[in-house]
Short mmCIF file of C-alpha atoms and ligand atoms in Angstrom, two decimals:
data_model
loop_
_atom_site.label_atom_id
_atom_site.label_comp_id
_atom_site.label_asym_id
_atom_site.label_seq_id
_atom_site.Cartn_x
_atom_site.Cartn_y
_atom_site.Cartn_z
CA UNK A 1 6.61 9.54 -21.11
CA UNK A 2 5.60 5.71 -20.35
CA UNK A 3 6.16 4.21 -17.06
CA UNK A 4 9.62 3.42 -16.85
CA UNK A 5 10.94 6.26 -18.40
CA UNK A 6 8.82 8.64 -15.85
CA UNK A 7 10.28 6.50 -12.55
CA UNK A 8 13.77 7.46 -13.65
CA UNK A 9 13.27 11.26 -15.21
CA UNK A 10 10.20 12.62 -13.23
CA UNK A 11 11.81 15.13 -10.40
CA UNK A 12 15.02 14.30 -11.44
CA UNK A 13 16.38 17.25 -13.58
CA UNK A 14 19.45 18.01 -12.74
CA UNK A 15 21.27 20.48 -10.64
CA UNK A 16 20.82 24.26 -12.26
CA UNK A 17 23.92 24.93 -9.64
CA UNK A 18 26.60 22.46 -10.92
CA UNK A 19 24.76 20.14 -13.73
CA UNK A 20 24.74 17.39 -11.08
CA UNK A 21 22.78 14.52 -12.94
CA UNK A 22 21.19 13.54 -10.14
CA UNK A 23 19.72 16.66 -7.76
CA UNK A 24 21.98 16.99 -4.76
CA UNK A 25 20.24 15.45 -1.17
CA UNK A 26 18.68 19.10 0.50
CA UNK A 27 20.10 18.47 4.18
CA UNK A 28 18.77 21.53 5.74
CA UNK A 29 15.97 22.44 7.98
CA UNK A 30 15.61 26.32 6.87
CA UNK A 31 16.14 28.77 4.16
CA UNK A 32 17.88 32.18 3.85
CA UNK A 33 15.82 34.99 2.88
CA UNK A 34 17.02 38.40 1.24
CA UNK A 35 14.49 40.22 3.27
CA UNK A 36 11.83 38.82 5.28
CA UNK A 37 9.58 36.97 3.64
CA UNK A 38 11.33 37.41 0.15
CA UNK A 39 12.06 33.65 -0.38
CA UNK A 40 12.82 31.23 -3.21
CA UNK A 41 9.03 29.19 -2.21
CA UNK A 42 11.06 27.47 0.45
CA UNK A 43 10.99 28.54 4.17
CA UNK A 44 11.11 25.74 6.04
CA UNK A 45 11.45 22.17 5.64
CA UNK A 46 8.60 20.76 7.65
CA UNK A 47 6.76 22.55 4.69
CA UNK A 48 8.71 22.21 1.82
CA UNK A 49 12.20 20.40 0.98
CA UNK A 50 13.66 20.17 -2.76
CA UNK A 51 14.36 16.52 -2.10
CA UNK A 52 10.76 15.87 -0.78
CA UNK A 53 8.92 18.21 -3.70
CA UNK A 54 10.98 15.98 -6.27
CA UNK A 55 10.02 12.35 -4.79
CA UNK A 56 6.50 13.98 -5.04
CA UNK A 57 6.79 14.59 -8.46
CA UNK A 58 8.01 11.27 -8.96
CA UNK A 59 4.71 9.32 -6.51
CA UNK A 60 2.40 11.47 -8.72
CA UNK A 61 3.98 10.76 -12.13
CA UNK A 62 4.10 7.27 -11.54
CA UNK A 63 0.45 7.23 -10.15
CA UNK A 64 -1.36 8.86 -12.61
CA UNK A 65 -2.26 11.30 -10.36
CA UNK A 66 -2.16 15.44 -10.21
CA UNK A 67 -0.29 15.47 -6.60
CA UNK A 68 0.76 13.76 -4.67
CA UNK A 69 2.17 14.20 -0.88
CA UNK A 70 5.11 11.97 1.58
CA UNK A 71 4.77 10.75 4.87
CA UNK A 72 7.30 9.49 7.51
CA UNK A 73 5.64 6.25 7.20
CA UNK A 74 2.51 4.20 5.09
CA UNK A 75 1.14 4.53 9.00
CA UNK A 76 1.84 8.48 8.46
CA UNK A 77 -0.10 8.89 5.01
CA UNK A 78 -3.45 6.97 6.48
CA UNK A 79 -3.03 8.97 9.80
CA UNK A 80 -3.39 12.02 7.42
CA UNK A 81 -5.89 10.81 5.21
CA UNK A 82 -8.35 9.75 8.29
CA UNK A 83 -7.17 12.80 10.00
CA UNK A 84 -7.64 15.79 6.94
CA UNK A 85 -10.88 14.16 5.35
CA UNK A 86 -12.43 12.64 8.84
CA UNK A 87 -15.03 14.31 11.83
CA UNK A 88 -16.29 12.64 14.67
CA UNK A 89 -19.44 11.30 13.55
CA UNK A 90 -18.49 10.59 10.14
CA UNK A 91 -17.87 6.71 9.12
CA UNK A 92 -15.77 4.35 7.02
CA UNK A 93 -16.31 1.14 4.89
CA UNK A 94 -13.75 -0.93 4.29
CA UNK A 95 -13.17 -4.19 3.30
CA UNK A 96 -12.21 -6.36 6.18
CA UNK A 97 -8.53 -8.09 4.97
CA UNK A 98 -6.77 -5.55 5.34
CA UNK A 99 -3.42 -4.66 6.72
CA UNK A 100 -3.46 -5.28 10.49
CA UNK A 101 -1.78 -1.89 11.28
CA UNK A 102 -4.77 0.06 9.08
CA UNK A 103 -7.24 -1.88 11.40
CA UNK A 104 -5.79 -0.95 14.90
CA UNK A 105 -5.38 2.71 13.85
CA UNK A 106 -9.43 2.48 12.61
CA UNK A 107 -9.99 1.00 16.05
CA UNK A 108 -7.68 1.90 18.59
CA UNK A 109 -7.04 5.66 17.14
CA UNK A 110 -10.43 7.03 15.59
CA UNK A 111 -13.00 4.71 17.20
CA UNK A 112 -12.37 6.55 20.05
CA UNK A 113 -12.20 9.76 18.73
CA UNK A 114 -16.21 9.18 17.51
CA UNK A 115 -15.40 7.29 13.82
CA UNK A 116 -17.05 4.14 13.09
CA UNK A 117 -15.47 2.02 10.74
CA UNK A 118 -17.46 -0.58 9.25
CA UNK A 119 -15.86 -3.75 7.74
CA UNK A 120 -17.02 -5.57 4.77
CA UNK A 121 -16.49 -9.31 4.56
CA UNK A 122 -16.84 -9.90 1.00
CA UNK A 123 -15.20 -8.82 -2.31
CA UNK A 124 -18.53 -8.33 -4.21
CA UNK A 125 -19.12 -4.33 -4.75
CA UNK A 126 -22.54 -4.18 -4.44
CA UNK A 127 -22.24 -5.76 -0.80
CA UNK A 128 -19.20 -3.15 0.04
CA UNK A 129 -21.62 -0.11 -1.68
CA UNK A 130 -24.82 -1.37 0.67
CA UNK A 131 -22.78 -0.88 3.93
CA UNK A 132 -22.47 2.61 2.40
CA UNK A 133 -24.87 5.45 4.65
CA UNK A 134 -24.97 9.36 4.89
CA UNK A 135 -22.56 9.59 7.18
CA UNK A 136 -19.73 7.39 5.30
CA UNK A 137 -16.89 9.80 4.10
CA UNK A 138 -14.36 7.05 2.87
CA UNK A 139 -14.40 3.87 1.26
CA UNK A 140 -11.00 2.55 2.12
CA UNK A 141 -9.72 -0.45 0.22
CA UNK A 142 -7.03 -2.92 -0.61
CA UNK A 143 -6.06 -5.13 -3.43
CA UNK A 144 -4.80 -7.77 -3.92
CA UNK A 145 -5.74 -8.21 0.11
CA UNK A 146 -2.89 -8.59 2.90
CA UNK A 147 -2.51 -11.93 3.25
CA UNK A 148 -5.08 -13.32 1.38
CA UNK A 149 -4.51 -12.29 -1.86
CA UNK A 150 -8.29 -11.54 -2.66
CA UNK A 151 -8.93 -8.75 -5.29
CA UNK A 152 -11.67 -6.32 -5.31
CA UNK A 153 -12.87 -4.52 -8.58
CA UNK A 154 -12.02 -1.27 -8.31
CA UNK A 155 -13.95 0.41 -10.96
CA UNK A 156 -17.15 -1.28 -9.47
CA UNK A 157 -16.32 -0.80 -6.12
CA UNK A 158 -15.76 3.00 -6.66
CA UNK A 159 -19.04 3.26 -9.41
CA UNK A 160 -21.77 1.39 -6.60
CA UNK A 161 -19.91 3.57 -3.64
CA UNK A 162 -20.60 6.63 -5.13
CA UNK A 163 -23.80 5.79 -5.83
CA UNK A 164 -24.47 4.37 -2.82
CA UNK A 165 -23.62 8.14 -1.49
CA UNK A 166 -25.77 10.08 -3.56
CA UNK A 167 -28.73 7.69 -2.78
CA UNK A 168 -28.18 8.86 1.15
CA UNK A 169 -27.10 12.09 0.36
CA UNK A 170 -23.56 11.73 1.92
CA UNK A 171 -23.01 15.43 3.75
CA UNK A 172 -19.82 17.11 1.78
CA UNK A 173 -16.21 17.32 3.82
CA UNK A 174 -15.08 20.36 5.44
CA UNK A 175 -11.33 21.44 5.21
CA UNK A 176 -9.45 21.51 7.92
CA UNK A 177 -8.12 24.49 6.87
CA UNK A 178 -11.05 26.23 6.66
CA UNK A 179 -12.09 26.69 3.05
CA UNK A 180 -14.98 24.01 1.86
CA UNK A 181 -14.11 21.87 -0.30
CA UNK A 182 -16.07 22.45 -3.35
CA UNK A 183 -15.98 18.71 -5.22
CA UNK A 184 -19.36 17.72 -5.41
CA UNK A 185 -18.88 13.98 -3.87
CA UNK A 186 -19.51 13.66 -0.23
CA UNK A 187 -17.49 10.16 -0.52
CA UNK A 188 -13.75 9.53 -1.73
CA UNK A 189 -12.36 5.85 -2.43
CA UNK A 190 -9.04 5.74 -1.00
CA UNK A 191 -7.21 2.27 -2.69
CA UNK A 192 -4.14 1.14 -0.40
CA UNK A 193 -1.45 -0.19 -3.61
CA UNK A 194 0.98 -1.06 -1.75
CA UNK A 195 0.88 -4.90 -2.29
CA UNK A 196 0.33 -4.12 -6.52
CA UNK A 197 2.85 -1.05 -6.66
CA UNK A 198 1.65 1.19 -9.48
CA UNK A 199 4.00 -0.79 -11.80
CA UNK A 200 1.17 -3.73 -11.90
CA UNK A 201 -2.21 -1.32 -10.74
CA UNK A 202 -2.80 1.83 -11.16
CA UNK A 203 -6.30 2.68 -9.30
CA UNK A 204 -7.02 6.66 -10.42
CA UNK A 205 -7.59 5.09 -14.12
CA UNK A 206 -10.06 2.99 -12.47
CA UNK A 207 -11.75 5.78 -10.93
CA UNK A 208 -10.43 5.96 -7.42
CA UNK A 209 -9.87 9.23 -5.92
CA UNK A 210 -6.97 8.79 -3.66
CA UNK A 211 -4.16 6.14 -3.81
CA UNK A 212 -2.05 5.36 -0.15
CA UNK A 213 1.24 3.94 -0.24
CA UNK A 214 3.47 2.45 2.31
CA UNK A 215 6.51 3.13 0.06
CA UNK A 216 8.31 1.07 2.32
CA UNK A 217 7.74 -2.09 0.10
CA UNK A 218 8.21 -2.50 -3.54
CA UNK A 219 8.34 1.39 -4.16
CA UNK A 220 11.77 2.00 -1.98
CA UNK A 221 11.98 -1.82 -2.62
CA UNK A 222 15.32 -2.71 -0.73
CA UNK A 223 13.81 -2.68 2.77
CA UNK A 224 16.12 -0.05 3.95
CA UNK A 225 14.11 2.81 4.48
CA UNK A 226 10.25 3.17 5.40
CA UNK A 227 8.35 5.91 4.21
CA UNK A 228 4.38 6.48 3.14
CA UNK A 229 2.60 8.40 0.11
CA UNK A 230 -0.73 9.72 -0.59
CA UNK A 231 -1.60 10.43 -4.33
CA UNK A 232 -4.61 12.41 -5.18
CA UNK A 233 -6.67 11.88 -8.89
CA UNK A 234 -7.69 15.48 -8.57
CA UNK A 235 -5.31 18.08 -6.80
CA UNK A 236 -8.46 19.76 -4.43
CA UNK A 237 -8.25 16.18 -2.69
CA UNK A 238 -5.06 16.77 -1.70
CA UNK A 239 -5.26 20.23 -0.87
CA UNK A 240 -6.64 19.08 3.46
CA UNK A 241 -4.09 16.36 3.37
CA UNK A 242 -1.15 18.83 2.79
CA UNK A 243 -2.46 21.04 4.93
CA UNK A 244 -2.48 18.05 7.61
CA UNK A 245 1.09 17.21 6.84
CA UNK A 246 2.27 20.48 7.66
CA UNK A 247 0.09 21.33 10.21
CA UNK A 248 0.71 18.37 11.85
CA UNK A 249 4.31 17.25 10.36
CA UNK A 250 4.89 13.41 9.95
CA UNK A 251 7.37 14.48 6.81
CA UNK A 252 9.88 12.31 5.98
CA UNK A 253 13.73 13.26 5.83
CA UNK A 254 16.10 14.40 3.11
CA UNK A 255 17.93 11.02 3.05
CA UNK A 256 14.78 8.97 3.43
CA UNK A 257 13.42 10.82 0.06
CA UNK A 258 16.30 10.59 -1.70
CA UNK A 259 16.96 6.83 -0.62
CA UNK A 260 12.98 6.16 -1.93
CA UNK A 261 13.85 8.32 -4.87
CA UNK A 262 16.53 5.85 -5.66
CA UNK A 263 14.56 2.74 -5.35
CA UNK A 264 11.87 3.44 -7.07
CA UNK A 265 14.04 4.07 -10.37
CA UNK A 266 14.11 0.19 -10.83
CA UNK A 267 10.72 -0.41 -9.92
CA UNK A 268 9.14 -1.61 -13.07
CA UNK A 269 12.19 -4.02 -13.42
CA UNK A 270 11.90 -5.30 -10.52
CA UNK A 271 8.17 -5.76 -10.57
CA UNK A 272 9.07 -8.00 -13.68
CA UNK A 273 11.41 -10.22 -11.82
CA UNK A 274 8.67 -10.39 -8.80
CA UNK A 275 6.08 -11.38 -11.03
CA UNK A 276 8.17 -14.22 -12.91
CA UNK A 277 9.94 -15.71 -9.79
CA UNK A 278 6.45 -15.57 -7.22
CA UNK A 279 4.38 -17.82 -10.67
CA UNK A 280 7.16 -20.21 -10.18
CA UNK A 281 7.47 -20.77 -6.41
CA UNK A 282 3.51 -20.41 -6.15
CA UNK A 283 3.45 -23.51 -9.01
CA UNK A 284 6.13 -25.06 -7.38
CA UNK A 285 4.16 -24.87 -3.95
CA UNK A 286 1.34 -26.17 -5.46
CA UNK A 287 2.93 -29.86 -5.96
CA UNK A 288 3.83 -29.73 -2.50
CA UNK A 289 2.13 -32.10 -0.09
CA UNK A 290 2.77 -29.99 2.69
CA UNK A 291 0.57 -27.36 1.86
CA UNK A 292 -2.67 -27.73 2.42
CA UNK A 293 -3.41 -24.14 -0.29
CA UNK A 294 -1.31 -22.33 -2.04
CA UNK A 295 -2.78 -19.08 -2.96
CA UNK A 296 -1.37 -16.79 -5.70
CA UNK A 297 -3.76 -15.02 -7.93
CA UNK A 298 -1.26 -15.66 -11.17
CA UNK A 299 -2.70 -19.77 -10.67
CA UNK A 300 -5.68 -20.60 -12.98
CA UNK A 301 -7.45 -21.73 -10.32
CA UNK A 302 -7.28 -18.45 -8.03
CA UNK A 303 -10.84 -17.17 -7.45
CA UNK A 304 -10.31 -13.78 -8.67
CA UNK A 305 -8.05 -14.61 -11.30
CA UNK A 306 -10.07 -13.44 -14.35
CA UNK A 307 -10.20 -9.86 -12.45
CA UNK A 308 -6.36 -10.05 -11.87
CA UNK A 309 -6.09 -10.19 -15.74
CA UNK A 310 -8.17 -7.15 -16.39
CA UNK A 311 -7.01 -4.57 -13.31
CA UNK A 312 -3.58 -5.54 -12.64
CA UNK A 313 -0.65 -5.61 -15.41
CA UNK A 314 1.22 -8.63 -13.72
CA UNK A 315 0.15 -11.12 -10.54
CA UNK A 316 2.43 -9.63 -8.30
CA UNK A 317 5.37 -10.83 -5.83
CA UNK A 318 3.32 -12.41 -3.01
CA UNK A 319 2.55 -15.85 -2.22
CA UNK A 320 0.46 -17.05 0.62
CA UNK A 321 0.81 -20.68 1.67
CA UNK A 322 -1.07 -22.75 4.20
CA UNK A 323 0.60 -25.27 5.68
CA UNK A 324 -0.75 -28.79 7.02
CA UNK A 325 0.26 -29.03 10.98
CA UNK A 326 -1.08 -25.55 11.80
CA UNK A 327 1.29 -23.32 14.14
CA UNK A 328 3.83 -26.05 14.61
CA UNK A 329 4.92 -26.78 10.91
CA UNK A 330 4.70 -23.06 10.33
CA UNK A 331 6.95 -22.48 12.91
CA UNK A 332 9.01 -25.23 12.34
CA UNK A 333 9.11 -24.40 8.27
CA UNK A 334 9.89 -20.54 8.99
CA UNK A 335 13.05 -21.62 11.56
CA UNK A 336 14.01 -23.42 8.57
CA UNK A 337 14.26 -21.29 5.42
CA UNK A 338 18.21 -19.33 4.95
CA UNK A 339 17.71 -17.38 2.01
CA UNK A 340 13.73 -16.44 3.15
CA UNK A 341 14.28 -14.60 6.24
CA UNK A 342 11.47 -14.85 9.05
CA UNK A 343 10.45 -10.80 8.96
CA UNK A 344 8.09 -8.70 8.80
CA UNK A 345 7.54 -6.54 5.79
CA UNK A 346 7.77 -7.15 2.04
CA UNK A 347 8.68 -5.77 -1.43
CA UNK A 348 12.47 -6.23 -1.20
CA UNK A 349 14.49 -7.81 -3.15
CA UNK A 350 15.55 -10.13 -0.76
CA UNK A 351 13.01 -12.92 0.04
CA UNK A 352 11.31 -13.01 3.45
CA UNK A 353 8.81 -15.30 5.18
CA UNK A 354 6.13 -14.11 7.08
CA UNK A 355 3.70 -15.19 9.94
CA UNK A 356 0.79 -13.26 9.69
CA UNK A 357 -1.11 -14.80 12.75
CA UNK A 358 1.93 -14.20 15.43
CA UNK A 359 3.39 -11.31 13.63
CA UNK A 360 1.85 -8.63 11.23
CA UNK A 361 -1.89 -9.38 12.01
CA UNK A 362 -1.43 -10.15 15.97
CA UNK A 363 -3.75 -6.97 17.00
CA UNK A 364 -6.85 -8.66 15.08
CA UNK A 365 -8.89 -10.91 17.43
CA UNK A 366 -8.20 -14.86 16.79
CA UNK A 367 -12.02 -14.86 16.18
CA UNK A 368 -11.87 -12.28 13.64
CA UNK A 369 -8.80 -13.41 12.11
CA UNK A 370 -9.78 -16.93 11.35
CA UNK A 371 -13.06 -16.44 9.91
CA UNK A 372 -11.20 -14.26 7.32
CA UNK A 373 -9.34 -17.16 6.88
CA UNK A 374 -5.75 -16.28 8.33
CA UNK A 375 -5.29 -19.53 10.66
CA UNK A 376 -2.10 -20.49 12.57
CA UNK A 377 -0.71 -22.67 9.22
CA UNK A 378 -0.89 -19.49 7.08
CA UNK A 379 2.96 -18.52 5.80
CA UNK A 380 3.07 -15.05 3.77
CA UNK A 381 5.98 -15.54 1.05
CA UNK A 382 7.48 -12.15 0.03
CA UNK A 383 9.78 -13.40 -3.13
CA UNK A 384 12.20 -11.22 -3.91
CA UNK A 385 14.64 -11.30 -7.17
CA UNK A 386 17.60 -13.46 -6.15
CA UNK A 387 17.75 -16.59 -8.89
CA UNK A 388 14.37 -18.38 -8.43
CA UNK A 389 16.13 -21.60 -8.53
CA UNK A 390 17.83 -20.96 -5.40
CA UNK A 391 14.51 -19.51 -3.70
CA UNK A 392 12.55 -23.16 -4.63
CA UNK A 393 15.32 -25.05 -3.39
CA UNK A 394 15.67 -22.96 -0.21
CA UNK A 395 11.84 -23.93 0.51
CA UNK A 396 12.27 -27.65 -0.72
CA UNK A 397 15.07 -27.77 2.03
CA UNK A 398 12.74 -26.41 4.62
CA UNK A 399 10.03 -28.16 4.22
CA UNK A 400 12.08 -31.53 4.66
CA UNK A 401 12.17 -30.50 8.39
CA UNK A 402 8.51 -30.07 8.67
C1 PLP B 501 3.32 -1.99 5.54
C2 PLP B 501 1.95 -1.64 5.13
C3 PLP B 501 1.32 -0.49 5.62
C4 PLP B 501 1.96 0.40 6.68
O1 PLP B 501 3.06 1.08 6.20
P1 PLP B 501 4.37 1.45 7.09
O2 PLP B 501 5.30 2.02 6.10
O3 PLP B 501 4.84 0.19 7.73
O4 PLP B 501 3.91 2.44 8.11
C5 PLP B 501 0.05 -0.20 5.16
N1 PLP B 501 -0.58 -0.99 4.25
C6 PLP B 501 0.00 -2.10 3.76
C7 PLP B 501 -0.74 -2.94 2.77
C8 PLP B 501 1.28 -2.46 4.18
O5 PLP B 501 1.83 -3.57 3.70
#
């Protein structure tokens, strides 16, 4: 099956029971059993849930990947990644622009706990694979970058890592659970998709080895429900992190899975209709006075541009915009907007507007911030699918106040 047809039929057979088209939402927390421990492979729900196994299914399918596991949040599924593949001593490399909430966990979470995370402040792989030593367990990535919009090669970035990691002789991962893991790579690359969605970037065909989701964007992609995923190219990386998630439990509900489940039905449609309407209010930004950059890396002149052709399938459904008059205009511009509401979050199909600075990056030091480049004019467009039209004249409107 190709991509569209596997978001709508993977873990969606339906009911045995009643020939229910679409499986029935499993509200329950338990299972009968005819005897003890003679079960159906379901005992209880923290473990195992019908509606859960199926949105599984459907993470993996659309991933590329063997298995795949759900979290109560995106926050959830990196808790469990850092958690199942992480011991004090061991490091991290990531690349520094990175979602603000991945950041404070590295730092206010696991620093303490004895990880060191080290962050990398450019996009070139061989600088990312140099920061690289025996005691780095995870490479942990994003791309395009959150809010800058920067790509890094993932193929590259994954080839030099590993690399990197036999050079030093990276010490192999223990199992929470107990049994080794047998891969012979002491190092994983863990690629964070949420801003591409696997409709645009898939990053196990590039060679990563684990893919994190906060499904709460484009994959639920009506910004009703929040939710996380993990999706593993081989199904012995997944193996600690399900352990984790039932050890530990961060699950999400029935009626968040199936309400995911749902969404993600229409994602490559959707994706489409991003794509298309972000190129237009990015183009339309550019002829703006009032920005001082427009950044979107479907524009010619976007530095990473030529990479965005080769690793991603479409140039995605963000737009960052700095505007001239730093936190004043910004604030003025985002008061402004009607049909771009000021929020947090992204991937809807509504439009929102977003100020990384006060809101989603406000745990990352001003000093730290702005050298990455994410300065008090900075506006983070999410465009959803309403009639483009209607989005550019929403913004022309709103900038006339500024
Ligand atoms: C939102 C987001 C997260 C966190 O996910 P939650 O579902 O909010 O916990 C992680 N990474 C990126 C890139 C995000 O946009």
């Amino acid at each position: 099956m190709r991509f569209s047809t596997r978001a709508i039929h993977v873990g969606q057979e339906a009911d045995p029971a009643t020939g229910a088209t679409v499986p029935p939402i499993y509200a329950t927390s338990t299972y009968t059993q005819a005897a003890p421990g003679k079960h159906k492979g379901f005992e209880y729900s923290r473990t195992h849930n019908p509606t859960r196994n199926n949105l599984e299914a459907a993470f993996a399918a659309l991933e590329g990947g063997q298995a795949a596991a759900a979290f109560a949040s995106g926050m959830a599924a990196t808790n469990a990644i850092l958690s199942a593949l992480l011991r004090p001593g061991d490091s991290v490399v990531a690349y520094g622009d990175m979602y603000g909430g991945t950041y404070r966990m590295l730092e206010r979470i696991f620093r303490p706990w004895g990880l060191t995370a080290r962050y990398c402040e450019s996009t070139a792989p061989r600088d990312i694979a140099a920061m690289v030593d025996e005691s780095t367990k995870l490479v942990w990535i994003e791309t395009p970058t959150n809010p800058m919009l920067r790509l890094l090669d993932i193929a590259a970035v994954t080839e030099q890592c590993r690399a990197a990691a036999k050079r030093c002789g990276t010490r192999p991962m223990a199992h929470p659970g107990g049994s080794p893991m047998d891969h012979a790579l002491g190092l994983l690359v863990v690629v964070d998709n949420t801003f591409a969605s696997p409709a645009l970037q898939r990053p196990l065909e590039h060679g990563a080895d684990l893919v994190m989701h906060s499904t709460t964007k484009y994959l639920g992609g009506h910004s009703d429900v929040v939710g996380g995923a993990v999706v593993a190219r081989d199904a012995r990386f997944l193996e600690p992190i399900r352990f984790f998630q039932n050890a530990a439990g961060g699950v999400p509900g029935p009626f968040d899975c199936f309400l995911t489940h749902r969404g993600l039905k229409t994602l490559a449609v959707r994706m489409r209709q991003h794509c298309e309407n972000a190129q237009r209010v990015a183009e339309w930004c550019r002829g703006q006075r009032a920005f001082e950059q427009v950044i979107y890396p479907g524009l010619a002149d976007h530095p990473d541009h030529a990479l965005a052709r080769r690793q991603m399938s479409g140039f995605g459904g963000m737009v960052t915009c700095v505007l001239r008059g730093g936190l004043d205009a910004a604030s003025r511009f985002m008061s402004a907007t009607r049909l771009f509401s000021c929020a947090e979050s992204l991937g809807g199909v509504e439009s929102l507007v977003n100020h990384p600075a006060i809101m989603t990056h406000a745990s990352i030091p001003r000093e730290v911030r702005e050298r990455r480049g994410v300065v008090d004019g900075l506006v983070r467009l999410s465009v959803g699918i309403e009639d483009v039209e209607d989005l550019v004249e929403d913004l022309a409107q709103a900038l006339r106040g500024v």
